[in-house]
Coordinates of C-alpha atoms in Angstrom, one line a residue:
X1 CA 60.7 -115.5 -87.1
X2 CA 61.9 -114.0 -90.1
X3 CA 61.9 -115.6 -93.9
X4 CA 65.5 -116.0 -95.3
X5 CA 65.7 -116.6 -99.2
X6 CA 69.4 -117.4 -99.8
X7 CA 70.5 -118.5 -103.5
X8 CA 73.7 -119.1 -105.1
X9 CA 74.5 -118.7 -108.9
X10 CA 73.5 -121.3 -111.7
X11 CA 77.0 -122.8 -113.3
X12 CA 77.0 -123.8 -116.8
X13 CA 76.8 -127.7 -117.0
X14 CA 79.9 -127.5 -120.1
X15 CA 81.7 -130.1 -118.1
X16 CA 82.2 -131.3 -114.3
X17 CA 82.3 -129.2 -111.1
X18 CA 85.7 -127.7 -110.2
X19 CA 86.4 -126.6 -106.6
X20 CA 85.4 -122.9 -107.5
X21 CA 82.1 -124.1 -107.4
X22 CA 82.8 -125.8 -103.7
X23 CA 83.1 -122.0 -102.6
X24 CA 80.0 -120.6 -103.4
X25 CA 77.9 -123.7 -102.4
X26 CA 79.4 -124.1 -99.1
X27 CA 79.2 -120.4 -98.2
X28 CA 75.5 -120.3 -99.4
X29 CA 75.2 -123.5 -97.0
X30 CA 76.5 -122.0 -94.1
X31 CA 74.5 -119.0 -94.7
X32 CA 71.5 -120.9 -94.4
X33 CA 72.2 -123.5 -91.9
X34 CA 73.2 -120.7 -89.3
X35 CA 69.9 -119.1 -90.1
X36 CA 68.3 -122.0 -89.6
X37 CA 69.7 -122.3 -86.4
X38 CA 68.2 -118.7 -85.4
X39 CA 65.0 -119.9 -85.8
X40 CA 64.2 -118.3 -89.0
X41 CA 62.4 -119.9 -91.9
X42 CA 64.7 -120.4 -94.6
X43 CA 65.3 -121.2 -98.3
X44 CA 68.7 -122.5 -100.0
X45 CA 68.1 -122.8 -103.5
X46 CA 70.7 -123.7 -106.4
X47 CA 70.5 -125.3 -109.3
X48 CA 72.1 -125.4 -113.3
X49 CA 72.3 -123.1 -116.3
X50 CA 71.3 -125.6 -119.0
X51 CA 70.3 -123.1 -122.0
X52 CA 73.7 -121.6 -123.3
X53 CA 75.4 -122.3 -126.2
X54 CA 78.5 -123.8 -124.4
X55 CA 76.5 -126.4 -123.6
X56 CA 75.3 -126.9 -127.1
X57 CA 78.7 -126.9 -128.5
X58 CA 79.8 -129.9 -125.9
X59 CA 76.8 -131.9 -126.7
X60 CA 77.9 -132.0 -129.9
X61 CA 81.6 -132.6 -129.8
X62 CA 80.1 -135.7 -127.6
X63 CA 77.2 -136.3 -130.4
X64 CA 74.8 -136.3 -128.0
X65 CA 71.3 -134.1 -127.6
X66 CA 72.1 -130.9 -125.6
X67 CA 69.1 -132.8 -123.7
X68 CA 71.0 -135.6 -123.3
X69 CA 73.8 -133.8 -122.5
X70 CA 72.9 -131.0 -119.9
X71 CA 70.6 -134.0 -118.2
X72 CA 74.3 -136.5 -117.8
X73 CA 76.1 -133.6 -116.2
X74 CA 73.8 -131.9 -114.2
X75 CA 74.0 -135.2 -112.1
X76 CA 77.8 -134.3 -110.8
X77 CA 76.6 -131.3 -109.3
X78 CA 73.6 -132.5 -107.5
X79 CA 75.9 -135.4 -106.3
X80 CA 77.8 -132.4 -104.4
X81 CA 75.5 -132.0 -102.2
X82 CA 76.4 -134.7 -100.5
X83 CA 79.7 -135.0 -100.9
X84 CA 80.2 -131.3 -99.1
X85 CA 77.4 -131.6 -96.6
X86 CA 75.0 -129.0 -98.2
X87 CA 71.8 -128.2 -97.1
X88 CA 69.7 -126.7 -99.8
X89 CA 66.3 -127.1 -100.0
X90 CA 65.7 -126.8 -103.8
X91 CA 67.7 -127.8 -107.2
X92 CA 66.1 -126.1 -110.9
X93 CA 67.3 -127.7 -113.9
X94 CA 66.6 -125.1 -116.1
X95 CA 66.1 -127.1 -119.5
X96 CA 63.9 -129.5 -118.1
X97 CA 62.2 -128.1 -115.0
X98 CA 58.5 -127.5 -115.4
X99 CA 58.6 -124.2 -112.9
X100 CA 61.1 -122.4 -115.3
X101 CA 59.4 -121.7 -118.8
X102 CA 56.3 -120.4 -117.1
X103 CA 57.7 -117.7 -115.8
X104 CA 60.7 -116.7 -118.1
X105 CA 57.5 -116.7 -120.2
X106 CA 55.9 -114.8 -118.1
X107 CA 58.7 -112.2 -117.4
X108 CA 59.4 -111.3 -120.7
X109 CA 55.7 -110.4 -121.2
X110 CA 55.5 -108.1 -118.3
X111 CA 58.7 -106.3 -119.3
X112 CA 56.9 -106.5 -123.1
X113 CA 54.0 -104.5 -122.0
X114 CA 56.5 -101.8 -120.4
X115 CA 57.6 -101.3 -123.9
X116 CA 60.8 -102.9 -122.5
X117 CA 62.1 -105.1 -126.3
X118 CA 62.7 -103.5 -129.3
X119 CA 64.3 -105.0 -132.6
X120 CA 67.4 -104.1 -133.6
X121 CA 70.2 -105.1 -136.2
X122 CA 73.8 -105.0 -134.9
X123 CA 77.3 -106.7 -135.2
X124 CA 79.4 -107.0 -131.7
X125 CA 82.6 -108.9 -130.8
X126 CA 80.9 -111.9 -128.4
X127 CA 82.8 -114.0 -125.4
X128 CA 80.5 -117.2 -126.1
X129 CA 82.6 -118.4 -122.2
X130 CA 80.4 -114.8 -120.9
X131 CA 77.7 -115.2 -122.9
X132 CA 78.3 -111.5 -123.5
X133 CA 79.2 -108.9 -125.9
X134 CA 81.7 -106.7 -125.0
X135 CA 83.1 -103.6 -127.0
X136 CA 86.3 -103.2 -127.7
X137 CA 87.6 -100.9 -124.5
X138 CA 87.0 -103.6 -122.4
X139 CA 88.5 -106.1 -123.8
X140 CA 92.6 -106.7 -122.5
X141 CA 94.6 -107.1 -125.3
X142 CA 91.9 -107.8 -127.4
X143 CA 90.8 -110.9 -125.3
X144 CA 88.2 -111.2 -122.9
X145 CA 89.3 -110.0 -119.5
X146 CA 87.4 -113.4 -118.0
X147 CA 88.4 -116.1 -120.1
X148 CA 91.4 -115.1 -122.1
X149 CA 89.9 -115.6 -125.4
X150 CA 88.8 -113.4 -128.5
X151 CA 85.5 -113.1 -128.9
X152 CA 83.9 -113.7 -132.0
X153 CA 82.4 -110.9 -134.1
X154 CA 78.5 -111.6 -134.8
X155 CA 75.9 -109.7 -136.5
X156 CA 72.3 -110.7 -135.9
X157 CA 68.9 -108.8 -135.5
X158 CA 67.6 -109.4 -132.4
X159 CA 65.5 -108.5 -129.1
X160 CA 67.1 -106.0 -127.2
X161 CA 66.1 -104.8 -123.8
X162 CA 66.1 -100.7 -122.5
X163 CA 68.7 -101.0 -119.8
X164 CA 69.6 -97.6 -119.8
X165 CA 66.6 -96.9 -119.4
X166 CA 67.2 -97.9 -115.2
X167 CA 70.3 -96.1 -115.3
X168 CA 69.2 -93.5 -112.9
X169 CA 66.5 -96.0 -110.8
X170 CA 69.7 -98.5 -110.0
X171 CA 72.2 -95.8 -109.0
X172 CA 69.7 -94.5 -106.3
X173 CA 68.8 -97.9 -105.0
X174 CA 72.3 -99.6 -105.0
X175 CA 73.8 -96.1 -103.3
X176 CA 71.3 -96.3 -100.8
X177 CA 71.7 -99.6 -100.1
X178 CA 68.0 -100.3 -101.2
X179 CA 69.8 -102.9 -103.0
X180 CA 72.8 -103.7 -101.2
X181 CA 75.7 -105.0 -102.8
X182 CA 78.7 -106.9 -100.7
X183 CA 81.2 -106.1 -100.0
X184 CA 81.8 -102.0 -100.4
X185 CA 84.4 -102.5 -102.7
X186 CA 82.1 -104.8 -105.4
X187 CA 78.9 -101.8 -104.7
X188 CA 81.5 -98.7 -106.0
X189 CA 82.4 -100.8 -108.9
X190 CA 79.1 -101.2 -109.6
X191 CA 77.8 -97.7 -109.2
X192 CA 81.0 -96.6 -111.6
X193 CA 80.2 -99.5 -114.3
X194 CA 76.4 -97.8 -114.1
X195 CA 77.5 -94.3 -114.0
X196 CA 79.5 -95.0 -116.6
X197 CA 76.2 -95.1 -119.0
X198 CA 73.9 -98.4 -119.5
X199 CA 73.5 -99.4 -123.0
X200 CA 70.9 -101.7 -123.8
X201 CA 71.4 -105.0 -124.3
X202 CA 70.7 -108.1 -126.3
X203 CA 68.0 -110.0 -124.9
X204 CA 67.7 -113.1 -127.5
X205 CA 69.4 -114.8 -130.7
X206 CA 68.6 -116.5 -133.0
X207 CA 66.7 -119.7 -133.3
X208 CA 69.7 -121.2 -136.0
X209 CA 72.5 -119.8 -133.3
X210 CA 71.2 -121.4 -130.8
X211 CA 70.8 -124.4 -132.9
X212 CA 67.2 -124.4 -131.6
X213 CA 68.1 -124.9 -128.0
X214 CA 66.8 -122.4 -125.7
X215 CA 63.4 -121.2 -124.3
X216 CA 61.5 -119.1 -127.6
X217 CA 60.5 -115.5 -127.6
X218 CA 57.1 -115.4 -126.7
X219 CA 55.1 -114.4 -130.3
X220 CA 58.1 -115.1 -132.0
X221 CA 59.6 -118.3 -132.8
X222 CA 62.5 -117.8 -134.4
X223 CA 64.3 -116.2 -131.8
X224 CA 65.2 -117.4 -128.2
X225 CA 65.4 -116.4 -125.2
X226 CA 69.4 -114.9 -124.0
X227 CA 70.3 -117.3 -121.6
X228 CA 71.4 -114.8 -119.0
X229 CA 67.8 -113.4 -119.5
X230 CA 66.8 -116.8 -118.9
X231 CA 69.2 -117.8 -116.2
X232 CA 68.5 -115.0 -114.1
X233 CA 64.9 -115.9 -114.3
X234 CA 65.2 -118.9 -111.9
X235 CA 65.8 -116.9 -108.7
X236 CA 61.7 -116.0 -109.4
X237 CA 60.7 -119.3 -111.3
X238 CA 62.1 -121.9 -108.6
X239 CA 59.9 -120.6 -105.5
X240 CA 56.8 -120.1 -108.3
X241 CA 56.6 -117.4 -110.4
X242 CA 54.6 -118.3 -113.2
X243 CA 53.7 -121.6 -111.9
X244 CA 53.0 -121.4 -108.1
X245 CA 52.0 -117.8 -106.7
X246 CA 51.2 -118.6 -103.5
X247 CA 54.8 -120.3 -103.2
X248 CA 56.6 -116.9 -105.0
X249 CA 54.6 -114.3 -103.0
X250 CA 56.0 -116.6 -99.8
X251 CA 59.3 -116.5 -101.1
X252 CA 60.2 -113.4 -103.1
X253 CA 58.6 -110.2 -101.5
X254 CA 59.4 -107.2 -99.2
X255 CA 58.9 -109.0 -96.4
X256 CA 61.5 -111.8 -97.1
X257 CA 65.5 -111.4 -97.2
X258 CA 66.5 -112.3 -100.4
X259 CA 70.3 -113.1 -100.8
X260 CA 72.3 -114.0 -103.9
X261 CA 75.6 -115.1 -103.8
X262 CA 77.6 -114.9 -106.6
X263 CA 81.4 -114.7 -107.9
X264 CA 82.8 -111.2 -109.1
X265 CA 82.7 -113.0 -112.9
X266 CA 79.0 -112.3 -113.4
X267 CA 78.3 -109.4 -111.2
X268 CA 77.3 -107.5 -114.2
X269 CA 74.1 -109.5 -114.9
X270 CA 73.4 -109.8 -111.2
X271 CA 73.6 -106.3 -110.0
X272 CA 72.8 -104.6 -113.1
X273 CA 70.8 -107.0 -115.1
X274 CA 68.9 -108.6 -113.0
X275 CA 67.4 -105.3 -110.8
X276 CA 66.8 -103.7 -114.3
X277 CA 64.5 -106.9 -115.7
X278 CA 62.6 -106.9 -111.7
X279 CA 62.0 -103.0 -112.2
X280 CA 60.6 -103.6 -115.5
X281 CA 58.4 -106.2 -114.6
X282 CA 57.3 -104.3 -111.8
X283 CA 58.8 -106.9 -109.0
X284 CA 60.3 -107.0 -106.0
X285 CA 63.8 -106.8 -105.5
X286 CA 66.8 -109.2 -103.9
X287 CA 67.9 -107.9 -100.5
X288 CA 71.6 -108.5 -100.7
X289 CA 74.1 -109.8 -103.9
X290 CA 77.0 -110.6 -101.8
X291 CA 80.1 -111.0 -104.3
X292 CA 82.7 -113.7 -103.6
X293 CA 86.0 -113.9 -105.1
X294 CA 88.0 -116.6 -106.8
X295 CA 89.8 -119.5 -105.7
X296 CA 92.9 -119.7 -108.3
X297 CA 95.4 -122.5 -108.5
X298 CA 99.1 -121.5 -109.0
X299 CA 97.9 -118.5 -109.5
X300 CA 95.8 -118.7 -112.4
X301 CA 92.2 -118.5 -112.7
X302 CA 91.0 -122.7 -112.4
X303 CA 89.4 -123.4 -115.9
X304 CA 89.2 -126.9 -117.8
X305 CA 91.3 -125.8 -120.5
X306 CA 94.2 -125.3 -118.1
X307 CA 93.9 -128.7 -116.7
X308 CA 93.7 -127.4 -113.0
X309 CA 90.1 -128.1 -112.1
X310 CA 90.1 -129.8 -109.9
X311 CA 86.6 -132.0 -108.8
X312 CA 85.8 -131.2 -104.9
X313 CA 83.7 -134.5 -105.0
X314 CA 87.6 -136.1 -105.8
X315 CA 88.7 -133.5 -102.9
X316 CA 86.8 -134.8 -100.4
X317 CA 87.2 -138.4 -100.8
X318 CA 91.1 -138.1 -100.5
X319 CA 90.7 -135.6 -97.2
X320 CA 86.8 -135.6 -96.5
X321 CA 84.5 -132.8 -96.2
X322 CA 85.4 -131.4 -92.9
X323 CA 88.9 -130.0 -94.6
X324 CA 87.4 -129.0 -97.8
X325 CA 84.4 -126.7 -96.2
X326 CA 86.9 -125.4 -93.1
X327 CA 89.5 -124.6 -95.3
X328 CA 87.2 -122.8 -97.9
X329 CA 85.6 -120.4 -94.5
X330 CA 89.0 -119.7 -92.5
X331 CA 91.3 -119.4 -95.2
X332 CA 89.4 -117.5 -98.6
X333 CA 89.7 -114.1 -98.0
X334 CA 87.0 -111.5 -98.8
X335 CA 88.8 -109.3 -100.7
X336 CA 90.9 -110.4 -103.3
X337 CA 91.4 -114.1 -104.9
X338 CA 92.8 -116.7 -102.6
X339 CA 95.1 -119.9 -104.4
X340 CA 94.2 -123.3 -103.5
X341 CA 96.3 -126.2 -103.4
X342 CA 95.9 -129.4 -101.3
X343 CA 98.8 -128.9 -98.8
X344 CA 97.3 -125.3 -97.3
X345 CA 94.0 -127.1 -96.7
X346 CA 95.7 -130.1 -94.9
X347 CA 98.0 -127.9 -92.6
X348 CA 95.0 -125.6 -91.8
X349 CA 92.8 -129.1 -91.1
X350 CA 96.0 -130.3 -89.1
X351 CA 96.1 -127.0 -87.0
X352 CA 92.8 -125.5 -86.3
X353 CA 90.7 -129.0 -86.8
X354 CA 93.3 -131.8 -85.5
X355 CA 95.4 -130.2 -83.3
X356 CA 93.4 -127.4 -81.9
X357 CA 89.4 -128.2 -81.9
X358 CA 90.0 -132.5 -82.2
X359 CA 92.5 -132.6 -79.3
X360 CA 90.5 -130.5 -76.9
X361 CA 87.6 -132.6 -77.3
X362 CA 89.5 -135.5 -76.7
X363 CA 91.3 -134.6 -74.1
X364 CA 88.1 -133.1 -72.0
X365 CA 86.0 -136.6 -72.9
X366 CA 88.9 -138.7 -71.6
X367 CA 89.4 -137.1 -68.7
X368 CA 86.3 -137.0 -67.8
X369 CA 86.3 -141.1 -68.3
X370 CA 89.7 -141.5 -66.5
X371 CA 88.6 -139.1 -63.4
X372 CA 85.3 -139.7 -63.2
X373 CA 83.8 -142.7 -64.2
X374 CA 82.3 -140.7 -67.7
X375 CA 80.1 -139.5 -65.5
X376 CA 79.9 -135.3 -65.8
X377 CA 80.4 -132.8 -63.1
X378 CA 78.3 -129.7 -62.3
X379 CA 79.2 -126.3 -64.0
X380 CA 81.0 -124.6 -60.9
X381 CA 78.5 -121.2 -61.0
X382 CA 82.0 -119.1 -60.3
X383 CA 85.4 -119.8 -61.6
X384 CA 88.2 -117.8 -61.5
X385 CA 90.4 -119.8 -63.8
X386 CA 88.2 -119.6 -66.7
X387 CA 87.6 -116.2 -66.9
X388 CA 89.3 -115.8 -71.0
X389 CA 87.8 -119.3 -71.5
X390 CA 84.2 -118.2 -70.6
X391 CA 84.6 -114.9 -72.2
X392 CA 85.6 -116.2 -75.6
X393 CA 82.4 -118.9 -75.2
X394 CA 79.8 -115.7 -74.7
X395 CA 81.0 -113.6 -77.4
X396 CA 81.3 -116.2 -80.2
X397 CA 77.5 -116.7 -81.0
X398 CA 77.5 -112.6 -81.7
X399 CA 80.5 -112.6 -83.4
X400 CA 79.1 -114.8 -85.7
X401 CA 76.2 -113.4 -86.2
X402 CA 77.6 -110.1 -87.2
X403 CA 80.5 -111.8 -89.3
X404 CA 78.0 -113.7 -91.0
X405 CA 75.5 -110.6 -91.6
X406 CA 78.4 -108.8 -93.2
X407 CA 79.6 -112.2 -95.2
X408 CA 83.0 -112.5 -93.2
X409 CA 83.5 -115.8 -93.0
X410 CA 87.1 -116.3 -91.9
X411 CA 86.1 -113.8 -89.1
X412 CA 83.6 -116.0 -87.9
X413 CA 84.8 -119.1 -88.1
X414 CA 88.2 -117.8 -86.2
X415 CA 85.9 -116.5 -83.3
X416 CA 85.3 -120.6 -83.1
X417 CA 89.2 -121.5 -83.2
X418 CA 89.4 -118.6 -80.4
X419 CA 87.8 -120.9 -78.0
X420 CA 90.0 -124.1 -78.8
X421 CA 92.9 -121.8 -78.3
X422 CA 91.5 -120.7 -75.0
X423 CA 90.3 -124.1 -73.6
X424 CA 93.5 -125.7 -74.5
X425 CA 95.0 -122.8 -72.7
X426 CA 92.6 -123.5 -69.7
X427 CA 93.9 -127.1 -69.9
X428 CA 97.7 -126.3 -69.9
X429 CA 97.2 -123.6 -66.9
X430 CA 94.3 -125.8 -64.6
X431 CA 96.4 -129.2 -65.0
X432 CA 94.3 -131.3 -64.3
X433 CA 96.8 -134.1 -64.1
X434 CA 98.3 -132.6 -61.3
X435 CA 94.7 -131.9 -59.0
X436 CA 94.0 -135.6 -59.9
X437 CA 97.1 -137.1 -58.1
X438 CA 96.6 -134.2 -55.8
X439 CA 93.1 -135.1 -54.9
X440 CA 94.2 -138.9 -54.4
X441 CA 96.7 -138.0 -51.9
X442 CA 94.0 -135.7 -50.4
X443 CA 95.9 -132.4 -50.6
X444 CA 93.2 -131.0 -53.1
X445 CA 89.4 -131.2 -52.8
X446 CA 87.2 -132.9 -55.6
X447 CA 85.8 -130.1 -56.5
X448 CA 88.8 -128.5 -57.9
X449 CA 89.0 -131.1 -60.4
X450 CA 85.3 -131.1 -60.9
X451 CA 84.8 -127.1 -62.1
X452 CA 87.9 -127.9 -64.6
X453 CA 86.5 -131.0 -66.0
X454 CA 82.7 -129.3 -65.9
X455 CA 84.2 -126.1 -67.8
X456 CA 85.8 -128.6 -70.4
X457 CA 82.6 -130.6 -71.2
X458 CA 80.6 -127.1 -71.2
X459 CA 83.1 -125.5 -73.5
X460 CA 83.0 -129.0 -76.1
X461 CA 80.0 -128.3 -76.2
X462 CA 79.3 -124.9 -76.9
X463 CA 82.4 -125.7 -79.9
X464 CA 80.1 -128.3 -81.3
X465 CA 77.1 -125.8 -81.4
X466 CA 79.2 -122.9 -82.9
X467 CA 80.3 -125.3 -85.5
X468 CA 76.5 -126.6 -86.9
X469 CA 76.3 -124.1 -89.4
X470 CA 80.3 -124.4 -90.6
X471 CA 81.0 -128.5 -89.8
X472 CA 77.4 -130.1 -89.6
X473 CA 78.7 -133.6 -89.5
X474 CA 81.9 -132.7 -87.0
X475 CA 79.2 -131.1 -84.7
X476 CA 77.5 -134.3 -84.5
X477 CA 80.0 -136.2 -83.8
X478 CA 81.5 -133.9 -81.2
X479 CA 78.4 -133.3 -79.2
X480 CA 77.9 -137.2 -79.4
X481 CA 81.7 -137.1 -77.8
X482 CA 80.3 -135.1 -74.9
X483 CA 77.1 -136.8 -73.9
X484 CA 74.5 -135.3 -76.6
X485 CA 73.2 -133.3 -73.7
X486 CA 73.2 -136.1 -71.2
X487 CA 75.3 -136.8 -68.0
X488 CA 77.9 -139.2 -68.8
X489 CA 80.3 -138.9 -71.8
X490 CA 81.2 -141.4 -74.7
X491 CA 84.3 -142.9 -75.4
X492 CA 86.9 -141.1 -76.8
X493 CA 87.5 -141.1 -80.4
X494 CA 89.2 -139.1 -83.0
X495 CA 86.7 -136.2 -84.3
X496 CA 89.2 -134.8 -86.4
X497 CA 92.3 -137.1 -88.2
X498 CA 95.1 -135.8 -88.5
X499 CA 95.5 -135.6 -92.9
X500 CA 98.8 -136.4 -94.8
X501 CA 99.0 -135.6 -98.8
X502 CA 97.3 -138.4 -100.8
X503 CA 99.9 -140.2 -103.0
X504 CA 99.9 -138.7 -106.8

């Protein structure tokens, strides 16, 4: 049994979820619910990013504590959980959580005695939406190539941290794969971003800029901790660093897979960063950053100013979860971004959910109740007919192994909508309509009948144990459809509505 550490990013808590959020939750979900499945012992772990500035600033346009604030909205992300079906096993609040100052604390210290900070007075042009300073080349038209919006020029002495001095260390370990970063595309823009040359970086601010919200600099109060220094900590703090050793040395060693999943946005801090802060505290590595792209509506990026963020929580109630997560698997692509809008996720739900997957298991479960009593046949050991059928069964649990290994969702869960296609397929050619009324007037032995309807409830449900990881609630219900393992099936019922646009 092997130990799978699987962690998504920390979102800003400036205002509610949007469905860009949905992504990278349910695709850390299905990561770990299909290890899970495999036997392994496994970790999902998200959570918020509750020391930036952003936050500060919407506390008090509401007049409110940051406290207050970060506290109110936190509460519409943990509430996803449910609403999407996720699976994760723990949630850091990292304002309030006693795990995380420890060991921020404790971080910074162990990169302090590597001689790590040094002081340093400087002015920079600052994207408070990045939480980053960026120099003029990289800005696009002046504006910040993330949000849109000029950064502001600052000039502060503060903490910095020697990045370049892991220049060389990270271009080794990320070309080698020592660190491996997903997919290639995302690693060669990291390696040219590093090869590029490192410059060191700001590591805190100042107590009055951060209008005193923020973890301080160990030994010296006036300064706080850069929230992406911070942030990042969590990955480490969460399991136990600083607060729970036994718990971090279980979690986040050599010995455990250690995946984050993050959005192309903030690879920076995660493949660059984040590996430089480990090094310098002498710690172990992640296994795998596996970049996702963006969901964009009307092809823009979603963002609250824009008025297109949508809530996924508001998603699901008009079309449930079982669209919203199948939609965001078969449809987002891997490389590039991938526009959302509510009628693409019905007519994918209609076709691959409804009409493919909902009326093959409704049509093998009613069958089986019309022809035989409910009561199941036995699997016919040889069966011509199904040849594709059983085919497309015994390669699915390896395709989705290796899909899922190499983060291609659509590619797995397509191996799933192979077998619909196939049993449906298997339906049309077998007719079992026909070897009923056949078999009545004699002309046809039961047990042609029985090997189709056997191969129907067999292939049901190997769909609904495929579909665990992707569609936990769906799975339930279909394998309930088809007995739960037992020998009679249930009555027939819809698994899978057929979804119309909700009314404005």
């Amino acid at each position: 049994m092997s130990r799978y550490n699987v962690m998504t990013s920390i979102p800003y808590v400036n205002g509610k979820p949007h469905v860009g959020h949905a992504l990278e939750l349910i695709q850390a979900d299905v990561l770990a619910r299909h290890r899970r499945q495999r036997g392994d012992e496994v970790r999902a772990q998200t959570g918020t990013d509750d020391n930036a500035l952003k936050n500060v600033q919407a506390a008090e346009v509401e007049g409110i504590t940051p406290a207050e604030y970060v506290e109110r909205v936190a509460q519409n992300f943990l509430k996803l959980g449910e609403a999407l079906e996720l699976s994760f096993d723990d949630f850091i609040k990292t304002s309030s959580d006693p795990r995380h100052k420890p060991g921020v604390d404790k971080l910074w210290e162990l990169c302090a005695k590597q001689g790590d900070f040094y002081r340093k007075s400087y002015t920079g042009l600052y994207c408070i939406g990045c939480e980053l300073f960026y120099t003029e080349a990289e800005l696009v038209e002046g504006k910040c190539p993330e949000h849109g919006t000029v950064p502001e020029e600052i000039e502060e002495n503060n903490w910095f941290f020697r990045l370049s001095r892991y220049q060389d260390k990270l271009i080794e370990l990320i070309s080698t794969d020592q660190l491996r970063v997903e997919p290639a595309h995302r690693k060669r823009e990291v390696l040219a971003f590093i090869s590029s040359g490192l410059e060191d970086f700001s590591c805190s601010r100042s107590m009055a800029r951060a209008r005193g919200w923020g973890i301080p600099v160990p030994g010296d109060p006036e300064q706080v901790i850069y929230v992406w220094f911070d942030a990042l900590a969590n990955y480490i703090t969460a399991p136990g660093f600083g607060s729970d050793e036994a718990g971090y040395r279980h979690w986040w060693s050599e010995d455990v897979e250690q995946v984050h999943v993050i959005g192309k946005g903030i690879i920076r801090f995660h493949a660059v960063y984040w590996p430089a802060m480990l090094l310098s505290a002498g710690l172990p590595l992640p296994s795998t950053i596996f970049v996702h792209e963006y969901l964009t509506a009307g092809g823009q990026k979603i963002s609250k100013s824009l008025g297109n963020a949508e809530d996924p929580a508001d998603i699901v109630a008009a079309y449930g979860s079982d669209a919203v997560r199948w939609w965001m698997l078969r449809d987002v692509a891997r490389a590039g971004d991938t526009d959302y809008t509510a009628e693409r996720m019905i007519t994918r739900s209609n076709e691959d959910l409804a009409n493919n997957m909902g009326n093959l298991v409704n049509r093998a479960v009613s069958m089986v109740r019309k022809y035989r009593d409910g009561v199941i046949p036995p699997v016919a050991a040889e069966n011509p007919a199904a040849e594709a059928l059983r085919a497309a069964r015994a390669e699915a649990a390896a395709t989705i192994d290796e899909a899922l290994a190499n983060f291609d969702f659509r590619r797995a869960v397509e191996s799933i909508s192979r077998i619909g296609d196939e049993a449906n397929r298997y339906v049309e050619a077998t007719t079992p309509w026909a070897l009923a009324k056949a078999e009545k007037k004699e002309d046809a032995p039961p047990a042609a009948l029985d090997a189709v309807l056997a191969e129907l409830v067999a292939t049901v449900r190997d769909l609904a144990e495929h579909l665990l990881p992707f569609l936990p609630a769906a799975a339930a219900r279909i394998a309930q459809q088809v007995g739960d393992g037992g020998d009679t099936v249930a009555e027939p019922k819809p698994v899978f509505p057929r979804l119309e646009l909700a009314a404005e």
